[in-house]
Amino acid sequence: MSEAVGLVHRHGDHLSVTAGSGVELLRYVYRAEDAWEAPKPYIHPLRTLSGQVVTGYRPNDHRWHKGLQMTASHLSGANLWGGNSYVHGEGYLALPERVGSMAHAGFDEMSVRDGGVRFSELLTWHPHGGGLWAEETRRVEVHDVDAAAGSWALTWSSAVTNRREEPLRFGSPTTHGRPAAGYTGLFWRGPRAFRDGRIITPDAEGPEVMGQQAPWLAYSGEHDEADGHATLVFVHSPGNDHSGAGGAHPAHWFVRNSPFAAVAPSFAFHEELVLDPGATLTRSYRVLVADGAWDRDRIASAVGALAW
């Protein structure tokens, strides 16, 4: 049975979700931040039930990496990822005129019920010049808070509608010529201590799964300061790879454990995803946050129990 959870809204700044034990499980920050970092809402800190932080925030190598966030590294020539922009043949360049933003436009739902929390947010997506390129409805749910198992689950769903009069082209550094850099979409940056952590999928292990497909991917790391490990399991909704807006476009995993910990279930790793005017791209993911270094069998069992 799920444990009780609470929700507090600090207006204009963030939402905080807290377990019955008093541990803040997540903080969803929606205030505007530095323009160079492509302002957008994000989750940080993200914590295990024992209170250990499992996200990184503004690391010195990539200041625009902020916990768990929805990104768009290459979007019709714009960079809604943040920082330098990748240009084929020239590498990463400081091109502030390409850096856009995602802006909070309001919440249309906040609820605490059935041992969980759910909130729904409206956002607008903008290029550097400030025009409206897309509108997003985002829903975040906290559920299956299980003290006995030492785990809880988060479901993130985004529906992005193209408001331009021409297609939106979602890409990545890999679609623009850089191998093994297909990051875009939902992106997690782990804490610095999680470097060299263990990467597991149902049938493989290690950073060699970069660019491959799998229904889930788990990352285990060891904490600094506190003894022990944590495991995060990232799960695709079965509907993500079906035909729809953008066509049948199977996701591939972007994952690194060196020089830092990062995971993204990229929907534009090897090929661009094209979203027609007025069309809506819908994607849903689950993140299981667990204390301990879980093995493949335990992960598979937990994923199976979290039916969509």
CSV table of C-alpha atoms in Angstrom, one decimal:
chain,number,residue,atom,x,y,z
A,1,MET,CA,0.0,0.0,0.0
A,2,SER,CA,1.2,3.5,-0.8
A,3,GLU,CA,2.3,5.8,2.0
A,4,ALA,CA,0.8,9.2,2.5
A,5,VAL,CA,2.3,12.1,0.7
A,6,GLY,CA,1.8,15.9,0.8
A,7,LEU,CA,2.0,18.8,-1.6
A,8,VAL,CA,3.1,22.4,-0.9
A,9,HIS,CA,3.0,25.2,-3.4
A,10,ARG,CA,5.3,28.2,-3.0
A,11,HIS,CA,3.6,30.5,-5.5
A,12,GLY,CA,5.8,31.7,-8.3
A,13,ASP,CA,8.7,29.4,-7.4
A,14,HIS,CA,8.1,25.7,-6.9
A,15,LEU,CA,6.0,22.8,-5.8
A,16,SER,CA,7.3,20.4,-3.1
A,17,VAL,CA,6.1,16.8,-2.7
A,18,THR,CA,6.8,15.3,0.7
A,19,ALA,CA,6.5,11.7,2.0
A,20,GLY,CA,4.7,10.9,5.2
A,21,SER,CA,8.1,10.5,6.9
A,22,GLY,CA,8.8,14.2,6.2
A,23,VAL,CA,11.3,13.6,3.4
A,24,GLU,CA,10.9,16.0,0.5
A,25,LEU,CA,10.8,13.5,-2.5
A,26,LEU,CA,11.0,16.2,-5.1
A,27,ARG,CA,10.9,19.9,-5.7
A,28,TYR,CA,9.4,21.0,-9.1
A,29,VAL,CA,10.9,24.4,-9.8
A,30,TYR,CA,9.2,26.6,-12.4
A,31,ARG,CA,10.7,30.1,-11.8
A,32,ALA,CA,12.6,31.6,-14.7
A,33,GLU,CA,16.4,31.3,-14.5
A,34,ASP,CA,19.5,32.4,-16.6
A,35,ALA,CA,18.7,32.9,-20.3
A,36,TRP,CA,22.0,31.2,-21.4
A,37,GLU,CA,20.8,28.0,-19.6
A,38,ALA,CA,17.6,27.8,-21.7
A,39,PRO,CA,15.1,28.5,-18.8
A,40,LYS,CA,12.6,25.7,-18.2
A,41,PRO,CA,11.0,24.0,-15.3
A,42,TYR,CA,12.9,21.1,-13.7
A,43,ILE,CA,12.9,18.7,-10.8
A,44,HIS,CA,15.7,19.1,-8.2
A,45,PRO,CA,16.3,17.9,-5.7
A,46,LEU,CA,14.9,14.4,-6.4
A,47,ARG,CA,15.3,12.1,-3.3
A,48,THR,CA,15.0,8.5,-2.3
A,49,LEU,CA,12.7,7.7,0.6
A,50,SER,CA,15.8,7.7,3.0
A,51,GLY,CA,16.4,11.3,1.9
A,52,GLN,CA,19.4,10.9,-0.4
A,53,VAL,CA,19.6,13.3,-3.3
A,54,VAL,CA,19.8,11.6,-6.7
A,55,THR,CA,20.0,14.6,-9.1
A,56,GLY,CA,22.7,17.1,-9.9
A,57,TYR,CA,22.1,20.8,-10.3
A,58,ARG,CA,24.2,23.3,-12.4
A,59,PRO,CA,27.4,21.2,-12.4
A,60,ASN,CA,30.5,23.1,-13.4
A,61,ASP,CA,30.8,21.1,-16.6
A,62,HIS,CA,27.3,21.9,-17.8
A,63,ARG,CA,25.5,24.6,-15.9
A,64,TRP,CA,22.3,24.0,-17.8
A,65,HIS,CA,22.0,20.4,-16.5
A,66,LYS,CA,19.3,20.7,-13.8
A,67,GLY,CA,18.0,17.5,-12.2
A,68,LEU,CA,15.2,16.0,-14.3
A,69,GLN,CA,13.8,18.2,-17.1
A,70,MET,CA,12.2,18.1,-20.5
A,71,THR,CA,14.6,19.4,-23.2
A,72,ALA,CA,14.9,20.0,-26.9
A,73,SER,CA,18.6,20.1,-27.9
A,74,HIS,CA,17.9,20.8,-31.6
A,75,LEU,CA,14.5,22.2,-32.5
A,76,SER,CA,14.2,23.7,-36.0
A,77,GLY,CA,17.5,25.5,-35.5
A,78,ALA,CA,16.9,26.5,-31.9
A,79,ASN,CA,18.5,25.2,-28.8
A,80,LEU,CA,16.1,24.7,-25.9
A,81,TRP,CA,18.7,22.6,-24.1
A,82,GLY,CA,21.0,25.4,-23.0
A,83,GLY,CA,24.6,26.4,-23.3
A,84,ASN,CA,26.6,26.0,-26.4
A,85,SER,CA,25.0,24.7,-29.6
A,86,TYR,CA,26.5,21.9,-31.7
A,87,VAL,CA,27.4,22.8,-35.3
A,88,HIS,CA,28.6,20.0,-37.5
A,89,GLY,CA,32.2,20.4,-38.4
A,90,GLU,CA,32.8,23.2,-35.9
A,91,GLY,CA,31.8,21.5,-32.6
A,92,TYR,CA,30.0,23.3,-29.7
A,93,LEU,CA,29.8,27.1,-30.2
A,94,ALA,CA,28.5,29.9,-28.1
A,95,LEU,CA,25.5,31.0,-30.1
A,96,PRO,CA,23.2,32.8,-27.7
A,97,GLU,CA,20.9,33.8,-30.5
A,98,ARG,CA,19.9,30.1,-30.8
A,99,VAL,CA,19.1,29.5,-27.1
A,100,GLY,CA,15.4,29.5,-26.4
A,101,SER,CA,13.2,28.7,-23.4
A,102,MET,CA,10.1,26.9,-22.0
A,103,ALA,CA,7.9,29.2,-19.8
A,104,HIS,CA,5.5,28.3,-17.1
A,105,ALA,CA,2.0,29.4,-18.0
A,106,GLY,CA,0.0,28.1,-15.1
A,107,PHE,CA,-1.3,25.0,-13.3
A,108,ASP,CA,-4.7,23.6,-14.1
A,109,GLU,CA,-4.6,20.8,-11.5
A,110,MET,CA,-3.1,20.0,-8.2
A,111,SER,CA,-4.4,17.1,-6.2
A,112,VAL,CA,-3.5,14.8,-3.3
A,113,ARG,CA,-5.3,11.5,-3.3
A,114,ASP,CA,-5.1,7.8,-3.2
A,115,GLY,CA,-1.6,7.9,-1.6
A,116,GLY,CA,-0.2,10.1,-4.3
A,117,VAL,CA,0.1,13.6,-5.8
A,118,ARG,CA,-0.7,14.8,-9.3
A,119,PHE,CA,-0.2,18.2,-10.9
A,120,SER,CA,-0.8,19.4,-14.4
A,121,GLU,CA,1.1,22.4,-15.9
A,122,LEU,CA,0.6,24.5,-19.0
A,123,LEU,CA,3.9,25.7,-20.7
A,124,THR,CA,4.9,27.6,-23.8
A,125,TRP,CA,8.0,27.0,-25.9
A,126,HIS,CA,9.9,29.9,-27.4
A,127,PRO,CA,13.0,30.5,-29.6
A,128,HIS,CA,15.5,33.2,-28.6
A,129,GLY,CA,13.4,35.9,-30.2
A,130,GLY,CA,10.4,35.1,-28.1
A,131,GLY,CA,7.8,33.9,-30.6
A,132,LEU,CA,5.4,31.1,-29.7
A,133,TRP,CA,6.6,27.8,-31.2
A,134,ALA,CA,4.7,25.2,-29.1
A,135,GLU,CA,2.3,24.7,-26.2
A,136,GLU,CA,2.8,21.9,-23.8
A,137,THR,CA,0.5,20.2,-21.2
A,138,ARG,CA,2.6,18.4,-18.7
A,139,ARG,CA,1.4,16.1,-16.0
A,140,VAL,CA,3.6,14.9,-13.1
A,141,GLU,CA,2.4,12.2,-10.7
A,142,VAL,CA,4.0,10.7,-7.6
A,143,HIS,CA,2.7,7.3,-6.6
A,144,ASP,CA,3.5,3.8,-5.3
A,145,VAL,CA,5.4,5.3,-2.3
A,146,ASP,CA,6.4,2.0,-0.6
A,147,ALA,CA,8.4,2.3,2.6
A,148,ALA,CA,8.8,-1.5,2.9
A,149,ALA,CA,10.4,-1.7,-0.6
A,150,GLY,CA,12.3,1.6,-0.1
A,151,SER,CA,11.0,3.0,-3.4
A,152,TRP,CA,8.6,5.3,-5.0
A,153,ALA,CA,7.5,6.1,-8.6
A,154,LEU,CA,7.1,9.3,-10.7
A,155,THR,CA,5.2,9.4,-13.9
A,156,TRP,CA,6.0,12.3,-16.3
A,157,SER,CA,3.6,12.9,-19.3
A,158,SER,CA,4.1,15.7,-21.9
A,159,ALA,CA,1.8,16.6,-24.8
A,160,VAL,CA,3.5,19.2,-27.0
A,161,THR,CA,1.5,20.9,-29.8
A,162,ASN,CA,3.2,22.7,-32.7
A,163,ARG,CA,1.9,26.3,-32.9
A,164,ARG,CA,4.0,27.3,-35.8
A,165,GLU,CA,2.8,27.5,-39.4
A,166,GLU,CA,5.5,25.1,-40.5
A,167,PRO,CA,6.8,21.7,-39.1
A,168,LEU,CA,8.8,21.6,-35.9
A,169,ARG,CA,11.9,19.4,-36.4
A,170,PHE,CA,13.1,17.7,-33.2
A,171,GLY,CA,16.8,16.5,-33.5
A,172,SER,CA,19.9,16.0,-31.5
A,173,PRO,CA,23.7,16.4,-31.9
A,174,THR,CA,23.7,12.9,-33.5
A,175,THR,CA,21.1,13.8,-36.1
A,176,HIS,CA,23.4,16.8,-36.9
A,177,GLY,CA,26.6,14.7,-37.2
A,178,ARG,CA,28.0,13.9,-33.7
A,179,PRO,CA,28.1,10.2,-32.9
A,180,ALA,CA,26.6,8.9,-29.6
A,181,ALA,CA,25.1,12.2,-28.6
A,182,GLY,CA,21.4,11.7,-29.3
A,183,TYR,CA,20.2,13.5,-26.2
A,184,THR,CA,16.9,15.3,-26.4
A,185,GLY,CA,13.5,14.9,-24.6
A,186,LEU,CA,13.3,13.9,-20.9
A,187,PHE,CA,16.8,14.2,-19.4
A,188,TRP,CA,18.3,13.2,-16.0
A,189,ARG,CA,21.6,14.4,-14.7
A,190,GLY,CA,22.9,12.4,-11.7
A,191,PRO,CA,25.0,13.7,-8.8
A,192,ARG,CA,28.7,13.8,-9.3
A,193,ALA,CA,29.1,10.8,-6.9
A,194,PHE,CA,27.2,8.6,-9.4
A,195,ARG,CA,30.0,8.7,-12.0
A,196,ASP,CA,31.0,5.2,-13.1
A,197,GLY,CA,27.7,3.8,-11.9
A,198,ARG,CA,26.1,0.6,-13.1
A,199,ILE,CA,23.8,0.7,-16.2
A,200,ILE,CA,21.4,-2.2,-16.7
A,201,THR,CA,18.7,-3.0,-19.3
A,202,PRO,CA,16.6,-6.2,-19.5
A,203,ASP,CA,19.2,-7.8,-21.8
A,204,ALA,CA,22.5,-5.8,-21.5
A,205,GLU,CA,24.7,-3.9,-19.2
A,206,GLY,CA,27.2,-1.0,-19.3
A,207,PRO,CA,27.6,2.2,-21.3
A,208,GLU,CA,27.6,0.2,-24.6
A,209,VAL,CA,23.8,0.3,-24.5
A,210,MET,CA,24.1,3.9,-25.8
A,211,GLY,CA,21.8,4.4,-28.7
A,212,GLN,CA,20.0,1.1,-28.2
A,213,GLN,CA,16.4,0.3,-27.5
A,214,ALA,CA,15.0,-1.3,-24.4
A,215,PRO,CA,11.7,-0.9,-22.5
A,216,TRP,CA,13.6,0.2,-19.4
A,217,LEU,CA,17.0,1.3,-18.3
A,218,ALA,CA,18.3,1.4,-14.7
A,219,TYR,CA,21.2,3.3,-13.2
A,220,SER,CA,22.7,2.6,-9.8
A,221,GLY,CA,25.2,4.8,-8.1
A,222,GLU,CA,26.9,5.1,-4.7
A,223,HIS,CA,26.4,8.2,-2.5
A,224,ASP,CA,29.0,10.5,-1.1
A,225,GLU,CA,28.7,11.3,2.6
A,226,ALA,CA,26.0,8.7,3.3
A,227,ASP,CA,26.7,5.0,3.1
A,228,GLY,CA,24.9,3.0,0.4
A,229,HIS,CA,23.6,3.2,-3.1
A,230,ALA,CA,20.5,4.3,-5.0
A,231,THR,CA,18.9,2.9,-8.2
A,232,LEU,CA,16.8,4.9,-10.7
A,233,VAL,CA,14.8,3.0,-13.3
A,234,PHE,CA,13.6,4.8,-16.4
A,235,VAL,CA,10.6,3.2,-18.1
A,236,HIS,CA,9.0,4.0,-21.5
A,237,SER,CA,5.2,4.0,-21.8
A,238,PRO,CA,4.3,1.2,-24.2
A,239,GLY,CA,2.5,3.8,-26.3
A,240,ASN,CA,5.5,6.0,-26.9
A,241,ASP,CA,6.7,4.0,-29.9
A,242,HIS,CA,3.4,3.6,-31.7
A,243,SER,CA,2.3,5.6,-34.8
A,244,GLY,CA,0.9,9.0,-34.1
A,245,ALA,CA,2.1,12.6,-34.4
A,246,GLY,CA,5.6,12.4,-35.8
A,247,GLY,CA,4.9,8.9,-37.1
A,248,ALA,CA,6.2,5.7,-35.7
A,249,HIS,CA,9.4,6.9,-34.0
A,250,PRO,CA,11.0,4.4,-31.6
A,251,ALA,CA,13.0,5.8,-28.8
A,252,HIS,CA,16.6,5.0,-28.1
A,253,TRP,CA,18.6,5.4,-24.9
A,254,PHE,CA,21.1,8.1,-24.3
A,255,VAL,CA,23.2,7.1,-21.3
A,256,ARG,CA,26.6,7.9,-19.8
A,257,ASN,CA,28.4,7.0,-16.6
A,258,SER,CA,31.5,8.9,-17.6
A,259,PRO,CA,32.5,11.7,-17.3
A,260,PHE,CA,29.1,12.1,-15.6
A,261,ALA,CA,25.9,10.2,-14.9
A,262,ALA,CA,23.1,11.0,-17.4
A,263,VAL,CA,20.1,9.3,-18.9
A,264,ALA,CA,17.6,10.4,-21.6
A,265,PRO,CA,15.0,8.2,-23.4
A,266,SER,CA,15.6,10.2,-26.6
A,267,PHE,CA,12.9,10.4,-29.2
A,268,ALA,CA,15.2,11.9,-31.8
A,269,PHE,CA,18.5,10.0,-31.3
A,270,HIS,CA,19.3,8.7,-34.8
A,271,GLU,CA,16.6,10.5,-36.9
A,272,GLU,CA,14.7,13.7,-36.6
A,273,LEU,CA,11.1,13.7,-35.5
A,274,VAL,CA,8.9,16.0,-37.6
A,275,LEU,CA,5.8,17.5,-35.9
A,276,ASP,CA,3.4,19.1,-38.4
A,277,PRO,CA,1.6,22.4,-37.6
A,278,GLY,CA,-1.2,21.8,-35.2
A,279,ALA,CA,-0.1,18.3,-34.4
A,280,THR,CA,0.6,17.1,-30.8
A,281,LEU,CA,3.5,14.9,-29.7
A,282,THR,CA,2.7,12.8,-26.6
A,283,ARG,CA,5.2,11.0,-24.5
A,284,SER,CA,5.0,9.4,-21.1
A,285,TYR,CA,7.7,8.0,-18.8
A,286,ARG,CA,8.1,6.5,-15.4
A,287,VAL,CA,11.0,6.9,-13.0
A,288,LEU,CA,11.3,4.5,-10.1
A,289,VAL,CA,13.5,5.9,-7.3
A,290,ALA,CA,14.9,3.3,-4.9
A,291,ASP,CA,17.3,3.0,-2.1
A,292,GLY,CA,19.9,0.3,-2.6
A,293,ALA,CA,21.7,-1.2,-5.6
A,294,TRP,CA,18.9,-3.3,-7.2
A,295,ASP,CA,19.8,-6.3,-9.4
A,296,ARG,CA,18.1,-7.0,-12.8
A,297,ASP,CA,15.5,-9.5,-11.4
A,298,ARG,CA,14.3,-7.1,-8.7
A,299,ILE,CA,14.2,-4.2,-11.2
A,300,ALA,CA,12.2,-6.3,-13.7
A,301,SER,CA,9.7,-7.4,-11.0
A,302,ALA,CA,9.2,-3.8,-9.9
A,303,VAL,CA,8.7,-2.6,-13.4
A,304,GLY,CA,6.2,-5.3,-14.0
A,305,ALA,CA,4.2,-4.3,-10.9
A,306,LEU,CA,3.9,-0.7,-12.2
A,307,ALA,CA,1.3,-1.4,-14.8
A,308,TRP,CA,0.4,1.5,-17.1
